[in-house]
mmCIF file of C-alpha atoms in Angstrom:
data_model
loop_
_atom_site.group_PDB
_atom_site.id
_atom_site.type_symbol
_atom_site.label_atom_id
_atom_site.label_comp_id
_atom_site.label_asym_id
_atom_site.label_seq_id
_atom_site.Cartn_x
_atom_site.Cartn_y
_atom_site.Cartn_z
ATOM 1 C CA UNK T 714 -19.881 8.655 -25.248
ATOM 2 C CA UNK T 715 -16.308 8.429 -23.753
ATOM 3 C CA UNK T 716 -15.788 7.928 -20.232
ATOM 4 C CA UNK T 717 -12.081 8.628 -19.113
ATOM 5 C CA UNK T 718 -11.070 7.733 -15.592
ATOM 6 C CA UNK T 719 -8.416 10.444 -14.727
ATOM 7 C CA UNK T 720 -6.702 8.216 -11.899
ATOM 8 C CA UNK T 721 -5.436 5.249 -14.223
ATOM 9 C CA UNK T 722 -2.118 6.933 -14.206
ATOM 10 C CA UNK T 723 -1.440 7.708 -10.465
ATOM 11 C CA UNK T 724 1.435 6.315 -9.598
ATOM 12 C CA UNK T 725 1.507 4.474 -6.074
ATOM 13 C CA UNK T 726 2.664 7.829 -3.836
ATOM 14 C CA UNK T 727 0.154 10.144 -5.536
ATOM 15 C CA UNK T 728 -2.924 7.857 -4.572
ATOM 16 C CA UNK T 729 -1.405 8.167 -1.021
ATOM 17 C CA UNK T 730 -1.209 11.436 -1.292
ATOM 18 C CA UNK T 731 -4.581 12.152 -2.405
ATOM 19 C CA UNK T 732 -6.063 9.360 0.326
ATOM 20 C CA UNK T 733 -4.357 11.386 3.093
ATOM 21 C CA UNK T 734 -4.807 14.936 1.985
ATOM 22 C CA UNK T 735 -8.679 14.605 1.595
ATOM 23 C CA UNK T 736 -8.896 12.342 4.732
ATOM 24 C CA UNK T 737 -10.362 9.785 2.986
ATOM 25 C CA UNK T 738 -11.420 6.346 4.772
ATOM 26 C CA UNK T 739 -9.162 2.894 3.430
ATOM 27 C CA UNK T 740 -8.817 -0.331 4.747
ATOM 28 C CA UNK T 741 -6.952 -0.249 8.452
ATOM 29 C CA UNK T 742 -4.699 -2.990 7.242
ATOM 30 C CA UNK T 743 -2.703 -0.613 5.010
ATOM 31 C CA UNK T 744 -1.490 1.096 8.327
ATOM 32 C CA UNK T 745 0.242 -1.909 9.222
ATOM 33 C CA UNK T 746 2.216 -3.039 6.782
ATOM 34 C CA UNK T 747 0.050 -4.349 3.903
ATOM 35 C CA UNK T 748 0.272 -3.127 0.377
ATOM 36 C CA UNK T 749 -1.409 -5.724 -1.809
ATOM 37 C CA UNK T 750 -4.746 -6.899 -0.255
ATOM 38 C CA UNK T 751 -6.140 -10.705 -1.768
ATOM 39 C CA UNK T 752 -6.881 -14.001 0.078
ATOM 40 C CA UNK T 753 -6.524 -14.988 3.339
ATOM 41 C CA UNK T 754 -3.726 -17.148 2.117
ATOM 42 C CA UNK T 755 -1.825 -14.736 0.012
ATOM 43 C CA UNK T 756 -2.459 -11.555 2.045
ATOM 44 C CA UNK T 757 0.840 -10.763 3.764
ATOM 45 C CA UNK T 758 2.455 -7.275 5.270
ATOM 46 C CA UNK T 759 4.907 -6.097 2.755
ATOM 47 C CA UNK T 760 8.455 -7.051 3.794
ATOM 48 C CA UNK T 761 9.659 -3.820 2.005
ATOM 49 C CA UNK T 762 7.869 -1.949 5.170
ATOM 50 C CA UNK T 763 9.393 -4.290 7.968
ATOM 51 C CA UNK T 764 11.034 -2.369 11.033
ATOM 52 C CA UNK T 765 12.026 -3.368 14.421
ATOM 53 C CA UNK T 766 10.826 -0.964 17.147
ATOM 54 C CA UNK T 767 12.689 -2.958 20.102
ATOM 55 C CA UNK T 768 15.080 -4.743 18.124
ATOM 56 C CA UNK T 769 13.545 -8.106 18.409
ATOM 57 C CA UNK T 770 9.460 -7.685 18.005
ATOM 58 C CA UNK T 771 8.810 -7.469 14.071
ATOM 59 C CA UNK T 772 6.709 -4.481 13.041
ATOM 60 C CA UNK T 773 5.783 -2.625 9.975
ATOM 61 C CA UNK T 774 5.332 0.668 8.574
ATOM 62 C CA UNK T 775 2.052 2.331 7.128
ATOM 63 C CA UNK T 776 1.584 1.399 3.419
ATOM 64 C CA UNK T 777 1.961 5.414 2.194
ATOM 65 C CA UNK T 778 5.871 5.114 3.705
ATOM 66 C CA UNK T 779 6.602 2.330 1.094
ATOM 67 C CA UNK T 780 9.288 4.122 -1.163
ATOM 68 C CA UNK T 781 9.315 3.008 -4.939
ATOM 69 C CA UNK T 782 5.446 1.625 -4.476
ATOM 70 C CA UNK T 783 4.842 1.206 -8.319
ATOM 71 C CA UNK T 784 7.621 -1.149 -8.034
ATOM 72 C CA UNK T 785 7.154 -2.717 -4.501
ATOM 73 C CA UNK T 786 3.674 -2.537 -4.099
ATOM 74 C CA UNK T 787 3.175 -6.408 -4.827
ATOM 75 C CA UNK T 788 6.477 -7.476 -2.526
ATOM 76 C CA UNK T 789 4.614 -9.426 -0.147
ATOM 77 C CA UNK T 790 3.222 -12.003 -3.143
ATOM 78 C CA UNK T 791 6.719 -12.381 -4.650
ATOM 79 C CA UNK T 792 7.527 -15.576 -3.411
ATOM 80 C CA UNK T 793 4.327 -16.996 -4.679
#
């Protein structure tokens, strides 16, 4: 018996798209900013997704606006 697992090559956008078109449930932290979840230590929002809404207070955008994810997915751990 061979068991194939059909998502293996999703990129990055097309998981989003399938999380948000069947309203799936995901971790809350994605919606603010974080693309790569580990530690406590090395879990940081993704810098790729950093906006300003006042011009001074930092904020960033939902994981699923990240452009080039299969390439920026792991920004946040970069400097490790």
């Amino acid at each position: 018996i061979v068991q194939v697992n059909p998502i293996l090559n999703w990129s990055y956008s097309t998981i989003w798209t399938f999380l948000r078109g069947c309203e799936l449930e995901y971790c809350s932290l994605y919606d603010v900013g974080y693309t790569s979840l580990g530690s406590v230590h090395t879990t940081k929002p993704n810098p790729k997704l950093a906006a300003s809404l006042d011009g001074t207070a930092a904020v960033h955008r939902p994981a699923y606006e990240l452009e080039d994810g299969d390439e920026h997915e792991r920004a946040s751990r970069e400097a490790e």
